[in-house]
Tab-separated table of C-alpha atoms in Angstrom:
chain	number	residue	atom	x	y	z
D	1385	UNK	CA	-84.162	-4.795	-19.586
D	1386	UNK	CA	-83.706	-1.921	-21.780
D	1387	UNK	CA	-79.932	-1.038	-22.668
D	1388	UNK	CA	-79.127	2.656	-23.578
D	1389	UNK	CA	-76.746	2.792	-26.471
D	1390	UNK	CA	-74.570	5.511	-26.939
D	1391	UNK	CA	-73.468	5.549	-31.130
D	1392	UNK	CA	-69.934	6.800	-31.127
D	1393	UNK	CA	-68.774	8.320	-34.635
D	1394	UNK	CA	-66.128	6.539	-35.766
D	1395	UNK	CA	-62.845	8.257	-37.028
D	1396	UNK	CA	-63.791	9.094	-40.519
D	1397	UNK	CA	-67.516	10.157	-39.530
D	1398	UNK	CA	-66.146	12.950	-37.114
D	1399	UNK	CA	-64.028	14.216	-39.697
D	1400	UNK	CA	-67.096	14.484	-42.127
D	1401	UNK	CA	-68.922	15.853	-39.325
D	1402	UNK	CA	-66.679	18.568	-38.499
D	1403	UNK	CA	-66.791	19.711	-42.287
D	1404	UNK	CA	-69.944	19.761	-42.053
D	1405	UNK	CA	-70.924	22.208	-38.994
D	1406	UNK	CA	-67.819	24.337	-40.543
D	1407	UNK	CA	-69.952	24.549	-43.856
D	1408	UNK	CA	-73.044	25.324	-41.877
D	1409	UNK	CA	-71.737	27.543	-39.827
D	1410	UNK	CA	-69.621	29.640	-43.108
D	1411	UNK	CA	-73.139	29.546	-44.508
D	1412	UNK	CA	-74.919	30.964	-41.160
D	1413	UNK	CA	-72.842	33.587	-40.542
D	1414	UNK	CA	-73.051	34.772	-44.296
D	1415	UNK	CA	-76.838	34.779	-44.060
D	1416	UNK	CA	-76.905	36.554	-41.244
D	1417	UNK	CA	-74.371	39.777	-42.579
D	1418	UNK	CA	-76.103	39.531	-45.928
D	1419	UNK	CA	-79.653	39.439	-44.936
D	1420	UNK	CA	-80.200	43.000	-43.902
D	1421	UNK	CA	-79.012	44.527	-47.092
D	1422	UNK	CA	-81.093	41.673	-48.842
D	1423	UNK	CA	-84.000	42.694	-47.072
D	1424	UNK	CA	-83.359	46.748	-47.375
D	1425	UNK	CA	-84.414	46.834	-50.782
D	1426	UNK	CA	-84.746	50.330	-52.989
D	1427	UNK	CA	-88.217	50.803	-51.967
D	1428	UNK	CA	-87.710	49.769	-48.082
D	1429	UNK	CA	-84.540	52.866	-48.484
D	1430	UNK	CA	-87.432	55.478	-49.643
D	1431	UNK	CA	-89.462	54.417	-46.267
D	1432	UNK	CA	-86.361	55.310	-43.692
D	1433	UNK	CA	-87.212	58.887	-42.465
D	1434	UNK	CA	-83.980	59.489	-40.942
D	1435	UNK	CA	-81.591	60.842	-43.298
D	1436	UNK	CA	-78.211	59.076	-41.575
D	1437	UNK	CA	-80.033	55.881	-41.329
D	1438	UNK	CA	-81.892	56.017	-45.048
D	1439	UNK	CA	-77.926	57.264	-46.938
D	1440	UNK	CA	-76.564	54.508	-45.549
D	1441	UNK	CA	-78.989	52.072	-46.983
D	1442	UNK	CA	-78.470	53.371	-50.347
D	1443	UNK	CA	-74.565	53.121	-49.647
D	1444	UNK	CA	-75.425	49.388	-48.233
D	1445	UNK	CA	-77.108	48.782	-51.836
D	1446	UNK	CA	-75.146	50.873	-54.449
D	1447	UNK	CA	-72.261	51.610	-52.642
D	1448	UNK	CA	-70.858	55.228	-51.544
D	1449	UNK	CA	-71.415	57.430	-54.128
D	1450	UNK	CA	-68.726	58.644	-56.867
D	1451	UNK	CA	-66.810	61.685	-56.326
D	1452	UNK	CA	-68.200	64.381	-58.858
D	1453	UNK	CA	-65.709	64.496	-61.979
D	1454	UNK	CA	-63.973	67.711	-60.951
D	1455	UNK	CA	-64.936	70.439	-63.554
D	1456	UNK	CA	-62.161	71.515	-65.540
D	1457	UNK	CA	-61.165	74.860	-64.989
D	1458	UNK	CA	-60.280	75.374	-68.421
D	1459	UNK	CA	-64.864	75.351	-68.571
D	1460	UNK	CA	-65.199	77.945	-66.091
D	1461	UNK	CA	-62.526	80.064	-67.912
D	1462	UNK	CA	-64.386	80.037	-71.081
D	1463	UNK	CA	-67.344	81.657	-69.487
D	1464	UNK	CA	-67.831	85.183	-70.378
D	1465	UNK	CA	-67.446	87.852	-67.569
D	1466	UNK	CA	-71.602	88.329	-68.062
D	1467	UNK	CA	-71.981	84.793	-67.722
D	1468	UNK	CA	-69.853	83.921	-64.717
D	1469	UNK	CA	-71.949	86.588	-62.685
D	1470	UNK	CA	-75.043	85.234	-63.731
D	1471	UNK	CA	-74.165	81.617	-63.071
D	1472	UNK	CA	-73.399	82.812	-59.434
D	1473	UNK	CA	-76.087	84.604	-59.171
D	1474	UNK	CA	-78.400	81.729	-60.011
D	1475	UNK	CA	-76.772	79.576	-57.363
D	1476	UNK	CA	-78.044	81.852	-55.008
D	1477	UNK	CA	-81.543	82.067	-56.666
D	1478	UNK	CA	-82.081	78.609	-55.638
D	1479	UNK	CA	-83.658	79.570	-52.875
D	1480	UNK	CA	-87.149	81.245	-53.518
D	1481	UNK	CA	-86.896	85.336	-53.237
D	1482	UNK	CA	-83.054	85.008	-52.398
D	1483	UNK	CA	-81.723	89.052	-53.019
D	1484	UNK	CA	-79.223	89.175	-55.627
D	1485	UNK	CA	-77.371	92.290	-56.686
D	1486	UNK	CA	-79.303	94.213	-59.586
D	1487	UNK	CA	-77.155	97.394	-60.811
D	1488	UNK	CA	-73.798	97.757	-58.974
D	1489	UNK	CA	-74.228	98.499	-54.883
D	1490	UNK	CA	-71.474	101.568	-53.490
D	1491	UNK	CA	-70.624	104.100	-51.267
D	1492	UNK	CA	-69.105	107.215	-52.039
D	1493	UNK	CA	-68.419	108.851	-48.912
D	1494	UNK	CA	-67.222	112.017	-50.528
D	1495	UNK	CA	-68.007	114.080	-53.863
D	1496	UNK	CA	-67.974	117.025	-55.205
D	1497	UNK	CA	-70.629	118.501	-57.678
D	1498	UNK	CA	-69.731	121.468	-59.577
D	1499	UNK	CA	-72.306	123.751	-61.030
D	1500	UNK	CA	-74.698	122.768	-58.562
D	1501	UNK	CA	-78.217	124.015	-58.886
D	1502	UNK	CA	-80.016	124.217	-55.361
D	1503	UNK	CA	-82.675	126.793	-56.503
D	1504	UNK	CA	-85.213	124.332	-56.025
D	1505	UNK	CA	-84.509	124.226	-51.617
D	1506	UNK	CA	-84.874	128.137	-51.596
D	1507	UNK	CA	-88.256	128.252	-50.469
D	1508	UNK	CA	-87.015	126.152	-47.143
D	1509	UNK	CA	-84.058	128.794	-46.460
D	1510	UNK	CA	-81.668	125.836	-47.008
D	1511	UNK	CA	-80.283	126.333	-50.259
D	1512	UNK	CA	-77.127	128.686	-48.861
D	1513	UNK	CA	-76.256	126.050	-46.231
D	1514	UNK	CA	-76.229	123.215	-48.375
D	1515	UNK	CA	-72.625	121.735	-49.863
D	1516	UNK	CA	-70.864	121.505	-52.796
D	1517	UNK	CA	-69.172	118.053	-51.558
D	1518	UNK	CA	-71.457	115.113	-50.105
D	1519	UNK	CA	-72.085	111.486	-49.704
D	1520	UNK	CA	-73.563	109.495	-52.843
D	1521	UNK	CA	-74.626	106.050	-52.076
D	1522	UNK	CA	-76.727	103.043	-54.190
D	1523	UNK	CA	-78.240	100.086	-53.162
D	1524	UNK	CA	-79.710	97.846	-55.896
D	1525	UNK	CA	-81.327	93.927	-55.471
D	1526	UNK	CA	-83.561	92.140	-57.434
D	1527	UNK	CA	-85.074	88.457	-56.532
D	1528	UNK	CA	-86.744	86.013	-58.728
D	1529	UNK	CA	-90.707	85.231	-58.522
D	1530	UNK	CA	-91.468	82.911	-61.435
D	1531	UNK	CA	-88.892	80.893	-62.992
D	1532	UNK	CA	-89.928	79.334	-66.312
D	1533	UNK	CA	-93.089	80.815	-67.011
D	1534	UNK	CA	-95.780	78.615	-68.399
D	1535	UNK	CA	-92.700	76.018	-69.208
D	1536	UNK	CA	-90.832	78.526	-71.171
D	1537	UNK	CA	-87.440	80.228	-71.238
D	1538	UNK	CA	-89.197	83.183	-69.734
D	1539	UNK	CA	-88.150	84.434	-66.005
D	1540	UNK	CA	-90.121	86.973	-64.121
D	1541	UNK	CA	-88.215	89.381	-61.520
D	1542	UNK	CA	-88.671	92.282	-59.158
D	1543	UNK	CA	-85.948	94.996	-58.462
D	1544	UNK	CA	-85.088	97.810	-56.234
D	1545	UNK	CA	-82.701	100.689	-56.344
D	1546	UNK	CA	-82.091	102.969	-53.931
D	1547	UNK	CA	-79.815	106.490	-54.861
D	1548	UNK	CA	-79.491	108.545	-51.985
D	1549	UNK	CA	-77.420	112.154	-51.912
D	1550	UNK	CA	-76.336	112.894	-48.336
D	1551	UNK	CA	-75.359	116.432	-47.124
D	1552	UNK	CA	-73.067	114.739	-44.233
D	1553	UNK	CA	-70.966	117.590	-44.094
D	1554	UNK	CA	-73.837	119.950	-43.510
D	1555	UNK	CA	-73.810	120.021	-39.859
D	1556	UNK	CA	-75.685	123.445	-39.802
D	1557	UNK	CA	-78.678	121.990	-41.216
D	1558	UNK	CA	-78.613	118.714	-39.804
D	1559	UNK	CA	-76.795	116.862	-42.546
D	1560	UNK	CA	-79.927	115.684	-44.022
D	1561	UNK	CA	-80.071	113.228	-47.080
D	1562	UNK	CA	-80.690	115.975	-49.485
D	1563	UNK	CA	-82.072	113.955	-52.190
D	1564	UNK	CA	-83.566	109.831	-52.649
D	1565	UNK	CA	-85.044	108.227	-55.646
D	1566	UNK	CA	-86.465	105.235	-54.758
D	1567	UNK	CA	-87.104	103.168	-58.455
D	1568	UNK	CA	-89.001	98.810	-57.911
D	1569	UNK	CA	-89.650	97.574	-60.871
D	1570	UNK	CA	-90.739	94.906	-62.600
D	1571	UNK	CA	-89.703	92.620	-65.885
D	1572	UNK	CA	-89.482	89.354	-67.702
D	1573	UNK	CA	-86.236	87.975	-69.317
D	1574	UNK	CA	-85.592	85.445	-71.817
D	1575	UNK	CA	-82.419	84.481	-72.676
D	1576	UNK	CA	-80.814	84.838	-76.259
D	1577	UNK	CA	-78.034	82.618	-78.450
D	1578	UNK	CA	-77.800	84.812	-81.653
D	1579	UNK	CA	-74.219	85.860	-82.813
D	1580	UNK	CA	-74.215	89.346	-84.475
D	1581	UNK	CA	-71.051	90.751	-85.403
D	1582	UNK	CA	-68.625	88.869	-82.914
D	1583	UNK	CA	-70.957	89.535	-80.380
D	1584	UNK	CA	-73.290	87.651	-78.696
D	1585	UNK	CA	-76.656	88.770	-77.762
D	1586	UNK	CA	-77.186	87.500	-73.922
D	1587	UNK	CA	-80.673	88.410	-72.697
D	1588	UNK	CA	-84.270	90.474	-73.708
D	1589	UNK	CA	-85.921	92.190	-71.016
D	1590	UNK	CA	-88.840	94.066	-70.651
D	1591	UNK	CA	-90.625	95.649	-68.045
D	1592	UNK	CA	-92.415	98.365	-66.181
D	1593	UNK	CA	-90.251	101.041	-63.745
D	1594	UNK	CA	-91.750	103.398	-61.133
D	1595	UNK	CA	-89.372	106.335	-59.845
D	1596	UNK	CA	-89.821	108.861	-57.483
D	1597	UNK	CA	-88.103	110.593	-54.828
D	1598	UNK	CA	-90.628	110.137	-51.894
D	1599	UNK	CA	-91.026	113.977	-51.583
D	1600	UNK	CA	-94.310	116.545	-51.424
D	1601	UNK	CA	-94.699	119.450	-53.463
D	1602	UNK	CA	-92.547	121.614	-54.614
D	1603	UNK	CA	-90.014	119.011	-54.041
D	1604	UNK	CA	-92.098	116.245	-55.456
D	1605	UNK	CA	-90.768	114.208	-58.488
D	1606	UNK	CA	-91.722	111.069	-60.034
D	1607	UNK	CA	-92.627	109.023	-63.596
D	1608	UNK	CA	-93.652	105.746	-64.633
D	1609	UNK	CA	-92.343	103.661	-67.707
D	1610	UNK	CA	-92.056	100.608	-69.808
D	1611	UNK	CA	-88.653	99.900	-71.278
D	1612	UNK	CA	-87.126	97.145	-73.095
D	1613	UNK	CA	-83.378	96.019	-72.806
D	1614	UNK	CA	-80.977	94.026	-75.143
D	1615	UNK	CA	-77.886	92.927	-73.397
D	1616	UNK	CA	-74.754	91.442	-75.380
D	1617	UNK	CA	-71.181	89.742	-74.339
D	1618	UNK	CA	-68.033	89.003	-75.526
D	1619	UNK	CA	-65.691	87.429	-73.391
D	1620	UNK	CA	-64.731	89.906	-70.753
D	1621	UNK	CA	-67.240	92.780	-72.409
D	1622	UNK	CA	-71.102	93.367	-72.029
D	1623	UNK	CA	-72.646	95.981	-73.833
D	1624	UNK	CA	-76.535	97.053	-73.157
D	1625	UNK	CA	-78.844	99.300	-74.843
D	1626	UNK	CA	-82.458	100.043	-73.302
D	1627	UNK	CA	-85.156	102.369	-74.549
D	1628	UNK	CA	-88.227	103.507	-72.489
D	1629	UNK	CA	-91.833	105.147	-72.827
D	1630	UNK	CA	-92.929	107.370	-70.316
D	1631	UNK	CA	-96.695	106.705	-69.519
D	1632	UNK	CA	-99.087	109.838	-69.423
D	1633	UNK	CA	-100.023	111.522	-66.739
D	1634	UNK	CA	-103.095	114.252	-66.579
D	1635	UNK	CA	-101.865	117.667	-66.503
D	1636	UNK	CA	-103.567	118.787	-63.449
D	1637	UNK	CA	-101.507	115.106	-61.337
D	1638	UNK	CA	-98.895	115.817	-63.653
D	1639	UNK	CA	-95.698	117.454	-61.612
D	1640	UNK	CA	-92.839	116.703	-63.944
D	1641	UNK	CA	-94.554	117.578	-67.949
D	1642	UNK	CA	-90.919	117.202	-69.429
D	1643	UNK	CA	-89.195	114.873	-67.682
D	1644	UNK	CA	-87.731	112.739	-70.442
D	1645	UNK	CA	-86.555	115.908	-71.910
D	1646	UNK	CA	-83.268	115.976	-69.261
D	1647	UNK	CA	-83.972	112.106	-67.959
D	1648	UNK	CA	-83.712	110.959	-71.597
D	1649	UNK	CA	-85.810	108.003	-73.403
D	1650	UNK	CA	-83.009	105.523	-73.274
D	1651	UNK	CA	-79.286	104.896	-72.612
D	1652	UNK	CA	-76.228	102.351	-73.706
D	1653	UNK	CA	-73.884	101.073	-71.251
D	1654	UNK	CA	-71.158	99.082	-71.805
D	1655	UNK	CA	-68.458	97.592	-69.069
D	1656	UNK	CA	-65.248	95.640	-69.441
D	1657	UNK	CA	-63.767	93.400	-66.927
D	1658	UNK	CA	-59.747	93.585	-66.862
D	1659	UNK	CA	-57.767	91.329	-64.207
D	1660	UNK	CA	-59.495	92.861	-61.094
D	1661	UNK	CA	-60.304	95.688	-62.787
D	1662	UNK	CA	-63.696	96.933	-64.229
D	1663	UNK	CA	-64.146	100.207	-65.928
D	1664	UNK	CA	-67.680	101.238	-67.121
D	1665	UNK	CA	-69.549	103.712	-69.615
D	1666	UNK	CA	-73.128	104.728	-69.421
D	1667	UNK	CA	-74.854	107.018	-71.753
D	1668	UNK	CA	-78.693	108.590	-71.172
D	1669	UNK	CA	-79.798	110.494	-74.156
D	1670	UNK	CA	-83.358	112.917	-74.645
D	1671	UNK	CA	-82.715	111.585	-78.659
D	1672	UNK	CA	-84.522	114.942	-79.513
D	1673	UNK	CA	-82.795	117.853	-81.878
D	1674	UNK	CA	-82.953	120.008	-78.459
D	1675	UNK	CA	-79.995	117.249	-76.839
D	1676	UNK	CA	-79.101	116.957	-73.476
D	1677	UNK	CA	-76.600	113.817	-72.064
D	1678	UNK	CA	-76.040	112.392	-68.979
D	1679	UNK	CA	-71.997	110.579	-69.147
D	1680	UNK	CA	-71.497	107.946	-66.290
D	1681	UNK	CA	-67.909	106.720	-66.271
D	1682	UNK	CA	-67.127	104.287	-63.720
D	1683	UNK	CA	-63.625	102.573	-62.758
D	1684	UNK	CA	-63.564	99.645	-59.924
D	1685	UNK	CA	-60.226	98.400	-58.639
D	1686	UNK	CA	-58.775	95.575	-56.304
D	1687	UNK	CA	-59.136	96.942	-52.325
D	1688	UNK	CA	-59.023	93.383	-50.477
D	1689	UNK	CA	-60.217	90.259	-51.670
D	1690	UNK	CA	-63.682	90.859	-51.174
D	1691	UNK	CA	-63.298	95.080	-51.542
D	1692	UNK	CA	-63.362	97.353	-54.219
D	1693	UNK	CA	-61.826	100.640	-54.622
D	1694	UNK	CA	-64.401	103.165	-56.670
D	1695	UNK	CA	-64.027	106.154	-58.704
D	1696	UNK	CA	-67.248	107.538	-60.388
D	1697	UNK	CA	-67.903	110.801	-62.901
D	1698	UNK	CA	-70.647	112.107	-63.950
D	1699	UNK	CA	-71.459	114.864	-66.195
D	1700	UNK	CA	-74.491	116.738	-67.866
D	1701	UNK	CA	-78.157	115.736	-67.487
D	1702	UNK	CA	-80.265	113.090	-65.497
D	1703	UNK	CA	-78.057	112.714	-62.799
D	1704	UNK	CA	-81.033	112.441	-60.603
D	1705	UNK	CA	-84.862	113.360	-60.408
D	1706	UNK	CA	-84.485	116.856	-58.638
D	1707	UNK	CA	-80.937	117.554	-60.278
D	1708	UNK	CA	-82.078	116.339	-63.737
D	1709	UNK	CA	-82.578	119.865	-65.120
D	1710	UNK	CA	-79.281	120.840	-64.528
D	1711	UNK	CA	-75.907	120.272	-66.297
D	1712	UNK	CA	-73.802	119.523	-63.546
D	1713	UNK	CA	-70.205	117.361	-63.275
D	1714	UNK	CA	-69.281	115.322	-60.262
D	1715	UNK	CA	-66.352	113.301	-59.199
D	1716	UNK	CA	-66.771	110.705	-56.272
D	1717	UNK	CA	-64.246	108.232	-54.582
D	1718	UNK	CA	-65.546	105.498	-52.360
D	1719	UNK	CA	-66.228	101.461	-52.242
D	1720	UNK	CA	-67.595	99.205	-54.359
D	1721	UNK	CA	-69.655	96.499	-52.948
D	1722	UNK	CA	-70.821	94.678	-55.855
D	1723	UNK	CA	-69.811	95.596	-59.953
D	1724	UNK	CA	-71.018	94.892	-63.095
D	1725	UNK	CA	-69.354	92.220	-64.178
């Protein structure tokens, strides 16, 4: 007859034993917490499609990341006024044909144009009804097409500005917008790191312009040109100077023969940037013994925190394509949207 023995541990074995399973089970339950990030290697992180699910395998592996080193202010403060624009500005370019301010975007709801010259609206019986005070507006983008061309230091761009007169307060004649030059252009820009002089040259651009005011004959004005521009900075001060070539026309498709004589074949700008503040200076010049100026003189001031107050005169030449013959002053007040600097 077969007995059925039952071993009982004896006092010292059950303490060994329970050790023992203790041990095992320490061990089992550390396996078992550890395993998944064991197993969730780099490469197996890159497979997760989720996003949630594949950031916290990289957290499971490296850890949360580190806080970015905050960037001293002190850096940003050493920036020029040219360059803190443009560093926004490329922020925004980021994204592929984002619309960036070009020239400075306003509305002045109300000026007044002395010596006026509206000869050329005579033939359409309009030319009596038409104001001395109207609305002057500009809208101006540009977006970026090819960054780093062919691996170089070389951007390419696109542009539009709109400059629109508006007869609002002609009610008698339908307050129509009296006079629009539309102006795309084109151009490439490199950037520049030469001191001259205490300055510093910024940029080189050149490109090709179209501008024309959209109208038919006798009212129809327009040109085409390639330009080059030099910008420079200092600190809270950008200077520019830009030259241009008209390109021929034939006589007979030919509707403006002197245009560059009143337009001019280049201009210098400059603009300084003071608290919240920014007062500008532009100068078009024919650069022929037979002279005739255009003077832009701009001043920008604090509205709200996101609105600018604007004053803008203008006197002599240029102003505009169908005003460009005549020496004319105005004074406008109004809003700045976006300035120079």
């Amino acid at each position: 007859m077969n007995t059925l023995r039952i071993a009982v541990p004896s006092p010292s074995q059950w303490a060994k034993g329970r050790k023992f399973s203790r041990r095992a089970l320490m061990f089992i339950v550390a396996f078992v917490t550890t395993t998944p990030a064991l197993a969730q290697s780099t490469n197996d992180c890159r497979l997760i499609t989720d996003n949630t699910t594949r950031l916290a395998c990289y957290d499971t592996q490296y850890g949360p990341p580190l806080s970015e080193p905050p960037r001293a202010k002190a850096d940003e403060q050493t920036l020029s006024a040219l360059e803190r624009r443009e560093r926004s500005e490329i922020e925004l370019q980021q994204d592929w044909f984002a619309l960036t301010p070009y020239r400075p975007n306003y509305i002045l709801p109300a000026t007044y144009l002395d010596n006026a010259d509206f000869s050329p609206y005579a033939e359409f019986g309009d030319s009596g009804k038409i104001k001395d005070v109207e609305a002057k507006y500009q809208l101006s983008v540009r977006t970026l097409i090819w960054p780093k061309m062919f691996q170089s230091n070389v951007d390419a761009w696109v542009a539009f500005t709109l400059q629109s007169y508006w007869q609002v307060y002609a009610s008698d004649i339908s307050a129509p917008f009296r006079e629009t030059n539309y102006e795309p252009e084109f151009f490439v820009s490199t950037p520049l790191k030469w001191d001259v002089l205490g300055w510093r040259l910024h940029r080189l651009n050149f490109g090709l312009v179209h501008q024309s005011n959209g109208r038919s004959e006798p009212l129809s004005r327009s040109w085409n040109r390639v330009f080059g521009q030099l910008t420079a900075e200092q600190g809270n001060a950008a200077l520019y100077a830009k030259a241009w070539w008209r390109i021929p026309e034939d006589d007979e498709d030919d509707d403006n023969p002197h245009i560059e004589r009143y337009m001019g074949q280049g201009e210098f700008g400059g603009a300084y940037h003071w608290g919240n503040h920014t007062v500008a200076l532009i100068i078009k010049n024919n650069f022929r013994s037979e002279n005739k100026s255009g003077v832009q003189l701009d001043w920008s001031f604090p509205l709200t925190h996101h609105l600018k107050g604007y004053v803008q005169l203008y006197s002599g030449y240029g102003e505009n394509l169908i005003d460009g013959p005549n020496n004319q002053n105005r004074v406008g007040l109004g809003l700045m949207l976006t300035d120079w600097l």
